Amino acid sequence: MNASLNRRQFFAAGTLTLAALGLAACTPRQNSAFLAPTADAVDAAEARRLTTGVTIDRALTAEPVTLDFGGQTAKTWGYRGASATEPIRGNVGDLLRVTFTNDLPDPTTVHWHGLALRNDMDGVPGLTQPAIAAGDTFTYEFALPHAGTYWFHPHVGTQLDRGLYAPLIIDDPQERADYDREWIIVLDDWLDGITATPDQVFAELSRGMGGMGGMDHGGMPMRMGNTLMGATSDLLGGDAGDVYYPLYLINGRPGIDPETFTAKPGERIRLRIINAGGDTAFRFGVTEHQLTLTHTDGYPVEPHEAESIVIGMGERYDAIVTAGDGVFAVIAEALGKGDQALAILSTGVGTLPAAGTSLPQTRTPTIAADLQATGTVALPFKRADRTLSLELSGSMEQYDWAINGTRMDMEEPLRDALAIAEGERVALTITNSTTMWHPMHLHGHTYQHPDGGPRKDTSIILPGQALRLEFDADNPGQWLTHCHNLYHGEAGMMASIAYQP
Ligand code: C2O
Ligand code: CU
């Protein structure tokens, strides 16, 4: 054997070892204190779900794309195979099979936001599956568990603040469709490929704002780099958001090139509104129209008349509007940020809304706390078997967003996991000890707000306030709860809630 061959063999062996180590590091590390995502209990829960015998096959690819925003182009990452106008859609009980290809240069996953689906399909890398490497494919396959307006996005780094999101709509054939048309409306704040990448924004925020965060700029937010200083909204209890976005979009389109939805006067239109933003709460409404809110986060609420609705990142609202005669502005005001997203509702002749048309505010905007779950989805009364407390902490100054004093490390997602057990009624008390609002999201369950409030999976918690939520622990596995401000979550405002065997 000659020396060079030996060296080659040595290097080959070294490479193999490193690759094997790399794989081990990416594979969810299991911890016997908790049920694994592949546990029999997860299969048993899936077997209890309704099945229609129908399989919906879809192909989905994440890939680099160039988007056109009314003449301004942006290089970004997006999904091929689904969009606001081409959602993934099926009936409750259908088996959804998505053949997913990762054509991005980075690893990714797909998380099905709001679904109480089988745990091993939840798309959280390091917890429910290994991240899908660049060039790899993965098949997501699960029963569609309940009707409503959902969406999906990656659960890796800041990828959600690119173009990687689309709606997932689940229909219930039993539901009486009391409307003539439907319009899916996806709201987004956009910067990728225009002012910065989301990774650059996160790096900038992570350096901390050193006391500038609370600065008052006389009501006008001010841009510094990719940070927006002094964006405030009373509806959000002060600081509204911290990221400067050059564009606000409805269905991927900016206000200068808005989507136009046409209908006939008098038709009832079901709007399915999804906030896919990274750092922006929207106040949504349609000029000269009332919204009749019918659902939030997929679940029905007692019909509620509203002039406008406040929607945090990750939240969804369904509303019925009865179309007037003319041309109307569909507006999502970026709260505190002095800008808005726009689309057009047209039922006849009329002039386009003038630039700068804003959403009236003659009535107090509606928030989740104004709504009541319908009797069909309200949780039956039961004393809580277990109470979990989450305290939100951190500040813009340090950018050290955390839950119960720890910042999530996705290398070790179960380290400080909160334990629950199947069959329990769990009370989840979230206390916001920060000076900023947070849209908190729970995976795999739809909890109920107090006092007969709505069933939801994402809820705005204002600074200094606490929210007591209840859910039934009926979906075994390992789940995340986190702030859906993408940058807060990435900084560590996440925790895991895992089932004991
Ligand atoms: Cu919209 Cu953890 O997700
Ligand atoms: Cu937050």
Coordinates of C-alpha atoms and ligand atoms in Angstrom, one line a residue:
M1 CA 0.0 0.0 0.0
N2 CA 1.5 3.4 -0.9
A3 CA 1.4 6.4 1.3
S4 CA -0.8 8.5 -1.0
L5 CA -3.5 5.8 -1.1
N6 CA -3.4 5.7 2.6
R7 CA -3.9 9.4 2.8
R8 CA -6.8 9.2 0.4
Q9 CA -8.4 6.5 2.4
F10 CA -7.8 8.5 5.6
F11 CA -9.5 11.5 4.1
A12 CA -12.4 9.4 2.8
A13 CA -12.8 7.9 6.2
G14 CA -12.7 11.3 7.8
T15 CA -15.3 12.7 5.4
L16 CA -17.6 9.8 6.2
T17 CA -17.3 10.3 9.9
L18 CA -18.0 14.0 9.6
A19 CA -21.0 13.3 7.5
A20 CA -22.3 10.8 9.9
L21 CA -21.8 13.3 12.8
G22 CA -23.6 15.9 10.8
L23 CA -26.6 13.7 10.3
A24 CA -26.7 12.8 13.9
A25 CA -26.7 16.4 14.9
C26 CA -29.7 17.2 12.6
T27 CA -31.8 14.2 13.6
P28 CA -34.2 15.1 16.3
R29 CA -32.6 13.9 19.5
Q30 CA -35.1 11.9 21.5
N31 CA -35.7 12.1 25.2
S32 CA -37.5 9.2 26.9
A33 CA -39.3 11.6 29.3
F34 CA -41.5 12.5 26.3
L35 CA -43.5 10.7 23.6
A36 CA -41.5 10.7 20.3
P37 CA -43.2 12.1 17.2
T38 CA -43.1 8.6 15.9
A39 CA -44.7 7.1 19.0
D40 CA -47.6 4.6 18.7
A41 CA -49.8 7.2 20.4
V42 CA -49.2 9.5 17.4
D43 CA -50.4 6.8 15.0
A44 CA -53.3 6.0 17.3
A45 CA -54.4 9.7 17.2
E46 CA -54.1 9.7 13.4
A47 CA -56.2 6.5 13.2
R48 CA -59.0 8.3 15.3
R49 CA -59.2 11.1 12.7
L50 CA -62.0 11.0 10.2
T51 CA -61.1 9.6 6.8
T52 CA -62.9 10.1 3.6
G53 CA -60.7 7.8 1.6
V54 CA -59.8 10.6 -0.7
T55 CA -56.1 11.5 -1.3
I56 CA -55.1 15.0 -2.4
D57 CA -51.8 14.8 -4.2
R58 CA -49.8 18.1 -4.5
A59 CA -46.3 18.9 -5.5
L60 CA -44.6 21.8 -3.8
T61 CA -41.2 23.2 -4.4
A62 CA -39.3 25.9 -2.5
E63 CA -36.9 27.7 -4.9
P64 CA -35.2 30.9 -5.7
V65 CA -37.5 33.2 -7.6
T66 CA -37.6 36.8 -8.9
L67 CA -40.8 38.6 -8.1
D68 CA -42.2 41.7 -9.8
F69 CA -43.8 44.3 -7.5
G70 CA -45.4 46.7 -10.0
G71 CA -42.2 47.1 -11.9
Q72 CA -39.8 46.7 -9.0
T73 CA -38.1 43.3 -9.0
A74 CA -36.9 41.4 -6.1
K75 CA -34.8 38.2 -5.9
T76 CA -36.2 36.0 -3.2
W77 CA -37.3 32.5 -2.3
G78 CA -40.8 31.3 -3.0
Y79 CA -43.1 28.2 -3.4
R80 CA -44.0 26.7 -6.8
G81 CA -47.2 24.7 -6.6
A82 CA -49.3 26.9 -4.3
S83 CA -50.2 30.6 -3.8
A84 CA -53.0 32.8 -2.6
T85 CA -54.9 32.2 -5.9
E86 CA -53.9 28.5 -6.0
P87 CA -54.2 27.3 -2.3
I88 CA -53.8 23.8 -1.2
R89 CA -57.3 22.7 -0.5
G90 CA -59.2 19.6 0.6
N91 CA -62.1 18.3 2.7
V92 CA -61.9 17.4 6.3
G93 CA -60.8 13.8 6.4
D94 CA -59.0 13.8 3.1
L95 CA -55.4 12.6 3.2
L96 CA -53.1 15.4 2.0
R97 CA -50.0 14.1 0.4
V98 CA -47.5 16.9 -0.5
T99 CA -44.4 15.9 -2.4
F100 CA -42.1 18.6 -1.3
T101 CA -38.8 19.5 -3.1
N102 CA -36.2 21.8 -1.5
D103 CA -34.5 23.6 -4.4
L104 CA -33.2 26.3 -2.0
P105 CA -29.5 26.5 -1.2
D106 CA -30.4 26.0 2.5
P107 CA -32.3 23.4 4.5
T108 CA -36.0 24.0 5.1
T109 CA -39.2 22.4 6.3
V110 CA -42.9 23.0 5.9
H111 CA -45.0 23.8 9.0
W112 CA -48.8 23.5 8.6
H113 CA -49.9 26.5 10.8
G114 CA -53.0 25.9 12.9
L115 CA -53.5 22.3 12.2
A116 CA -54.0 19.7 14.9
L117 CA -52.2 17.2 12.6
R118 CA -50.0 14.2 13.4
N119 CA -46.9 15.3 15.2
D120 CA -44.3 13.9 12.8
M121 CA -45.7 16.1 10.0
D122 CA -45.5 19.4 11.9
G123 CA -42.4 20.5 10.2
V124 CA -40.3 21.6 13.2
P125 CA -36.6 20.7 12.5
G126 CA -34.8 19.2 15.4
L127 CA -38.1 18.4 17.1
T128 CA -40.5 16.6 14.7
Q129 CA -38.2 15.9 11.7
P130 CA -34.7 16.6 10.5
A131 CA -34.5 19.7 8.3
I132 CA -34.8 18.8 4.6
A133 CA -31.4 19.4 3.0
A134 CA -30.9 21.5 -0.1
G135 CA -31.8 19.3 -3.1
D136 CA -33.7 16.8 -1.0
T137 CA -37.4 15.8 -1.1
F138 CA -39.8 14.9 1.7
T139 CA -43.3 13.7 1.6
Y140 CA -45.8 15.3 4.0
E141 CA -48.8 13.0 4.4
F142 CA -51.5 13.5 7.0
A143 CA -55.3 13.5 7.4
L144 CA -56.9 17.0 7.2
P145 CA -58.2 17.2 10.8
H146 CA -60.7 20.1 10.9
A147 CA -62.2 22.8 8.6
G148 CA -61.0 26.3 8.2
T149 CA -58.5 28.8 7.0
Y150 CA -54.9 27.7 7.6
W151 CA -51.6 28.4 5.9
F152 CA -48.1 26.9 5.7
H153 CA -44.6 28.2 5.9
P154 CA -41.0 27.0 6.7
H155 CA -39.9 26.7 10.3
V156 CA -36.2 27.4 9.7
G157 CA -34.5 30.7 10.5
T158 CA -36.0 33.8 8.9
Q159 CA -37.3 32.0 5.8
L160 CA -40.9 33.0 6.5
D161 CA -40.0 36.6 5.8
R162 CA -39.3 35.7 2.2
G163 CA -42.0 34.6 -0.2
L164 CA -42.4 31.1 1.4
Y165 CA -46.0 31.0 2.5
A166 CA -49.4 30.0 1.0
P167 CA -52.9 29.2 2.2
L168 CA -54.2 25.8 3.2
I169 CA -58.0 25.7 3.1
I170 CA -60.0 22.8 4.5
D171 CA -63.7 22.6 3.7
D172 CA -66.4 20.8 5.6
P173 CA -68.9 19.5 3.1
Q174 CA -71.5 19.6 5.9
E175 CA -71.2 23.3 6.4
R176 CA -73.9 25.4 4.8
A177 CA -72.1 27.8 2.4
D178 CA -74.1 31.0 3.0
Y179 CA -72.2 33.0 0.5
D180 CA -71.8 33.4 -3.3
R181 CA -68.1 33.8 -3.7
E182 CA -64.9 33.5 -1.8
W183 CA -61.7 35.5 -1.8
I184 CA -58.5 34.5 0.0
I185 CA -56.6 37.6 1.1
V186 CA -53.0 37.1 2.3
L187 CA -51.4 40.1 4.0
D188 CA -47.6 40.5 4.1
D189 CA -44.9 42.9 4.9
W190 CA -42.1 42.8 2.3
L191 CA -38.4 43.7 2.2
D192 CA -36.5 40.7 0.8
G193 CA -34.5 41.6 -2.3
I194 CA -35.4 45.3 -1.9
T195 CA -33.9 46.8 1.2
A196 CA -32.2 43.7 2.8
T197 CA -32.5 40.0 3.4
P198 CA -34.4 38.8 6.5
D199 CA -31.1 37.4 7.7
Q200 CA -29.5 40.8 7.5
V201 CA -32.4 42.3 9.4
F202 CA -32.2 39.7 12.1
A203 CA -28.4 40.4 12.5
E204 CA -29.1 44.1 12.8
L205 CA -31.9 43.6 15.3
S206 CA -29.8 41.2 17.3
R207 CA -27.2 43.9 17.9
G208 CA -29.8 45.6 20.1
M209 CA -31.1 49.1 20.0
G210 CA -29.3 50.4 23.1
G211 CA -32.2 52.4 24.5
M212 CA -33.4 54.0 21.3
G213 CA -36.4 51.7 21.0
G214 CA -38.7 53.8 23.2
M215 CA -37.7 57.1 21.5
D216 CA -40.6 59.3 20.7
H217 CA -40.5 60.8 17.2
G218 CA -43.6 62.9 17.5
G219 CA -45.9 60.2 16.2
M220 CA -44.0 59.6 12.9
P221 CA -42.0 56.4 12.7
M222 CA -38.4 56.9 11.5
R223 CA -36.3 54.5 9.6
M224 CA -32.7 53.7 10.7
G225 CA -31.1 51.1 8.5
N226 CA -33.7 48.3 8.5
T227 CA -35.1 49.2 11.9
L228 CA -38.2 51.4 12.3
M229 CA -38.0 53.6 15.3
G230 CA -41.1 54.9 17.1
A231 CA -43.7 52.8 15.3
T232 CA -46.5 52.9 17.9
S233 CA -50.1 51.9 18.0
D234 CA -52.6 52.2 20.9
L235 CA -54.3 49.1 19.6
L236 CA -51.0 47.2 20.3
G237 CA -50.3 48.9 23.6
G238 CA -47.4 51.0 22.4
D239 CA -44.4 49.7 20.3
A240 CA -46.1 48.2 17.2
G241 CA -43.1 46.7 15.4
D242 CA -39.4 47.3 14.7
V243 CA -38.7 46.3 11.2
Y244 CA -38.8 48.7 8.3
Y245 CA -40.6 47.3 5.2
P246 CA -40.7 49.1 1.9
L247 CA -43.8 47.3 0.7
Y248 CA -47.0 45.9 2.1
L249 CA -48.7 43.3 0.0
I250 CA -52.1 41.7 -0.6
N251 CA -51.7 38.4 -2.4
G252 CA -48.2 39.3 -3.3
R253 CA -49.1 42.6 -4.9
P254 CA -48.2 46.2 -3.8
G255 CA -50.7 49.1 -3.7
I256 CA -49.5 50.4 -7.1
D257 CA -50.5 47.2 -8.8
P258 CA -53.3 45.9 -6.7
E259 CA -55.3 42.7 -7.1
T260 CA -58.9 43.4 -8.3
F261 CA -61.6 41.1 -7.2
T262 CA -64.8 41.4 -9.1
A263 CA -68.3 40.5 -7.9
K264 CA -71.9 41.6 -8.5
P265 CA -73.6 44.1 -6.3
G266 CA -75.4 42.4 -3.4
E267 CA -73.4 39.2 -3.6
R268 CA -72.1 37.8 -0.3
I269 CA -68.4 37.3 -0.3
R270 CA -66.5 35.2 2.2
L271 CA -63.1 36.7 2.9
R272 CA -60.4 34.5 4.3
I273 CA -57.8 36.8 5.6
I274 CA -54.3 35.6 6.6
N275 CA -51.5 37.6 8.1
A276 CA -48.3 36.1 6.8
G277 CA -46.2 39.1 7.9
G278 CA -43.0 38.9 9.8
D279 CA -43.3 42.0 12.1
T280 CA -46.5 43.7 11.2
A281 CA -50.0 43.7 12.7
F282 CA -52.7 44.9 10.3
R283 CA -56.0 46.6 10.8
F284 CA -58.2 45.2 7.9
G285 CA -61.4 46.5 6.4
V286 CA -63.2 47.4 3.2
T287 CA -64.3 50.9 2.6
E288 CA -68.1 51.5 2.9
H289 CA -68.6 47.8 3.9
Q290 CA -69.3 46.1 7.2
L291 CA -67.5 42.9 8.0
T292 CA -69.5 40.1 9.5
L293 CA -66.7 38.1 11.3
T294 CA -67.6 34.4 11.2
H295 CA -64.3 32.5 12.0
T296 CA -60.9 33.1 13.5
D297 CA -58.0 30.7 13.1
G298 CA -60.3 28.3 11.3
Y299 CA -62.9 28.0 14.0
P300 CA -66.4 29.5 14.0
V301 CA -67.4 32.4 16.2
E302 CA -70.8 33.9 16.8
P303 CA -71.3 36.3 13.9
H304 CA -69.9 39.7 14.8
E305 CA -70.4 43.0 12.9
A306 CA -67.2 45.0 12.6
E307 CA -65.9 48.0 10.7
S308 CA -62.3 46.7 10.9
I309 CA -60.4 43.9 12.6
V310 CA -56.9 43.8 14.1
I311 CA -54.8 40.8 12.8
G312 CA -51.5 39.8 14.3
M313 CA -48.9 37.7 12.5
G314 CA -50.1 34.1 12.1
E315 CA -53.8 35.0 12.9
R316 CA -56.6 34.4 10.4
Y317 CA -60.1 35.9 10.3
D318 CA -63.0 34.9 8.0
A319 CA -65.6 37.6 7.3
I320 CA -68.7 37.9 5.1
V321 CA -69.1 41.2 3.2
T322 CA -72.2 42.0 1.1
A323 CA -70.8 43.8 -1.9
G324 CA -72.0 47.3 -2.6
D325 CA -72.3 48.9 -6.0
G326 CA -69.1 50.5 -7.2
V327 CA -65.3 50.3 -6.7
F328 CA -64.0 49.9 -3.1
A329 CA -60.6 49.8 -1.4
V330 CA -59.7 46.7 0.6
I331 CA -57.2 48.0 3.1
A332 CA -54.8 46.4 5.5
E333 CA -53.3 49.3 7.5
A334 CA -49.8 48.4 8.8
L335 CA -50.4 49.4 12.5
G336 CA -48.0 52.1 13.7
K337 CA -46.0 51.9 10.5
G338 CA -47.6 54.7 8.5
D339 CA -48.3 52.5 5.4
Q340 CA -50.8 50.0 4.2
A341 CA -51.6 47.2 1.8
L342 CA -54.3 47.6 -0.8
A343 CA -56.6 45.6 -3.1
I344 CA -59.7 46.5 -5.0
L345 CA -63.2 45.2 -4.8
S346 CA -65.1 46.1 -7.9
T347 CA -68.8 45.4 -8.7
G348 CA -69.5 48.0 -11.3
V349 CA -68.4 51.3 -12.5
G350 CA -66.6 53.8 -10.3
T351 CA -63.2 55.4 -10.0
L352 CA -60.3 53.7 -8.4
P353 CA -59.8 54.7 -4.8
A354 CA -57.5 57.7 -4.7
A355 CA -53.9 57.1 -3.6
G356 CA -53.8 57.6 0.1
T357 CA -57.4 56.5 0.7
S358 CA -57.4 55.2 4.2
L359 CA -59.6 52.9 6.3
P360 CA -62.1 54.9 8.3
Q361 CA -62.1 54.4 12.0
T362 CA -65.5 55.5 13.2
R363 CA -65.9 52.5 15.4
T364 CA -63.4 50.8 17.7
P365 CA -61.6 48.1 15.7
T366 CA -62.6 44.6 16.7
I367 CA -60.1 42.3 18.5
A368 CA -60.2 38.6 19.3
A369 CA -61.5 39.4 22.9
D370 CA -64.7 40.8 21.3
L371 CA -65.6 37.4 19.9
Q372 CA -67.3 34.3 21.3
A373 CA -66.9 30.7 20.2
T374 CA -70.0 29.1 18.7
G375 CA -71.6 26.4 20.8
T376 CA -70.4 23.7 18.4
V377 CA -66.7 24.4 19.1
A378 CA -66.7 25.8 22.7
L379 CA -64.8 23.5 25.0
P380 CA -67.1 21.8 27.5
F381 CA -66.6 22.9 31.1
K382 CA -63.9 20.9 32.8
R383 CA -61.6 21.8 35.7
A384 CA -58.0 22.2 34.5
D385 CA -55.9 19.1 35.3
R386 CA -52.7 21.1 34.8
T387 CA -51.7 24.7 34.6
L388 CA -48.7 25.8 32.6
S389 CA -47.3 29.3 33.0
L390 CA -45.3 31.1 30.3
E391 CA -43.7 34.4 31.1
L392 CA -42.6 36.4 28.1
S393 CA -39.5 38.5 28.7
G394 CA -36.9 40.5 26.8
S395 CA -36.4 43.9 25.3
M396 CA -35.4 45.6 22.0
E397 CA -32.3 46.9 23.8
Q398 CA -30.9 43.5 24.3
Y399 CA -33.0 41.6 21.7
D400 CA -33.1 38.8 24.3
W401 CA -36.7 37.6 23.8
A402 CA -37.4 34.6 26.0
I403 CA -40.0 32.4 27.7
N404 CA -39.6 31.6 31.4
G405 CA -36.2 33.1 31.4
T406 CA -34.7 30.9 28.6
R407 CA -34.1 31.6 25.0
M408 CA -35.0 28.6 22.9
D409 CA -32.0 26.7 21.4
M410 CA -33.3 24.7 18.5
E411 CA -30.2 22.4 18.9
E412 CA -31.8 21.3 22.2
P413 CA -35.6 22.0 21.9
L414 CA -36.7 19.7 24.7
R415 CA -34.3 21.0 27.3
D416 CA -36.8 23.1 29.2
A417 CA -39.9 21.4 27.7
L418 CA -43.2 21.7 29.7
A419 CA -44.8 18.4 30.3
I420 CA -48.5 17.5 29.7
A421 CA -50.3 14.2 29.4
E422 CA -52.9 12.9 26.9
G423 CA -56.4 13.4 28.2
E424 CA -55.7 16.4 30.4
R425 CA -57.5 19.8 30.2
V426 CA -54.5 22.1 30.2
A427 CA -54.7 25.8 31.3
L428 CA -51.9 27.9 29.7
T429 CA -51.3 31.2 31.3
I430 CA -49.2 33.5 29.2
T431 CA -47.9 36.7 31.0
N432 CA -46.4 39.4 28.9
S433 CA -43.7 41.1 31.1
T434 CA -42.3 43.0 28.2
T435 CA -43.1 46.5 26.9
M436 CA -44.1 45.1 23.5
W437 CA -47.1 43.0 22.2
H438 CA -46.5 39.4 21.1
P439 CA -48.7 37.2 18.8
M440 CA -48.3 33.9 20.6
H441 CA -48.9 30.7 18.7
L442 CA -49.4 27.1 19.9
H443 CA -48.7 24.2 17.5
G444 CA -51.0 21.2 17.2
H445 CA -54.0 22.4 19.2
T446 CA -56.7 25.1 19.1
Y447 CA -57.1 26.5 22.6
Q448 CA -60.1 28.6 23.8
H449 CA -59.9 32.2 25.1
P450 CA -61.4 32.8 28.6
D451 CA -65.1 33.4 29.2
G452 CA -66.5 31.6 26.2
G453 CA -64.1 33.5 23.9
P454 CA -62.9 32.2 20.5
R455 CA -61.0 29.0 19.7
K456 CA -57.7 30.1 18.3
D457 CA -54.1 29.0 17.7
T458 CA -52.5 32.5 17.7
S459 CA -53.4 35.3 20.0
I460 CA -52.2 38.9 20.6
I461 CA -51.0 39.5 24.1
L462 CA -50.5 43.2 24.9
P463 CA -47.6 44.5 27.1
G464 CA -48.2 44.0 30.8
Q465 CA -51.2 41.7 30.2
A466 CA -51.8 38.0 30.8
L467 CA -54.1 35.6 28.9
R468 CA -55.4 32.4 30.3
L469 CA -56.1 29.8 27.6
E470 CA -57.4 26.3 27.9
F471 CA -57.0 23.3 25.6
D472 CA -57.6 19.6 25.6
A473 CA -54.4 17.6 25.4
D474 CA -55.6 15.2 22.6
N475 CA -52.8 15.3 20.1
P476 CA -49.7 13.5 21.5
G477 CA -46.2 14.5 20.5
Q478 CA -43.8 17.4 20.9
W479 CA -45.0 20.8 20.1
L480 CA -43.7 24.4 20.0
T481 CA -45.3 27.5 21.4
H482 CA -43.8 30.7 20.3
C483 CA -44.1 34.4 19.3
H484 CA -45.1 34.7 15.7
N485 CA -43.1 37.9 15.4
L486 CA -40.5 36.0 13.2
Y487 CA -37.6 37.9 14.7
H488 CA -38.7 37.5 18.3
G489 CA -39.2 33.8 17.7
E490 CA -35.8 33.5 16.1
A491 CA -34.2 35.4 19.0
G492 CA -35.5 32.7 21.3
M493 CA -39.1 33.5 22.3
M494 CA -40.2 29.9 21.9
A495 CA -40.8 26.9 24.2
S496 CA -41.8 23.3 23.8
I497 CA -44.7 21.5 25.3
A498 CA -44.4 17.8 25.1
Y499 CA -46.5 14.8 26.1
Q500 CA -45.3 12.4 28.7
P501 CA -45.7 8.7 27.8
Ligands
C2O1 CU1 -46.8 29.7 11.9 CU2 -44.5 27.8 14.6 O1 -45.7 28.7 13.2
CU2 CU -42.9 38.7 20.2

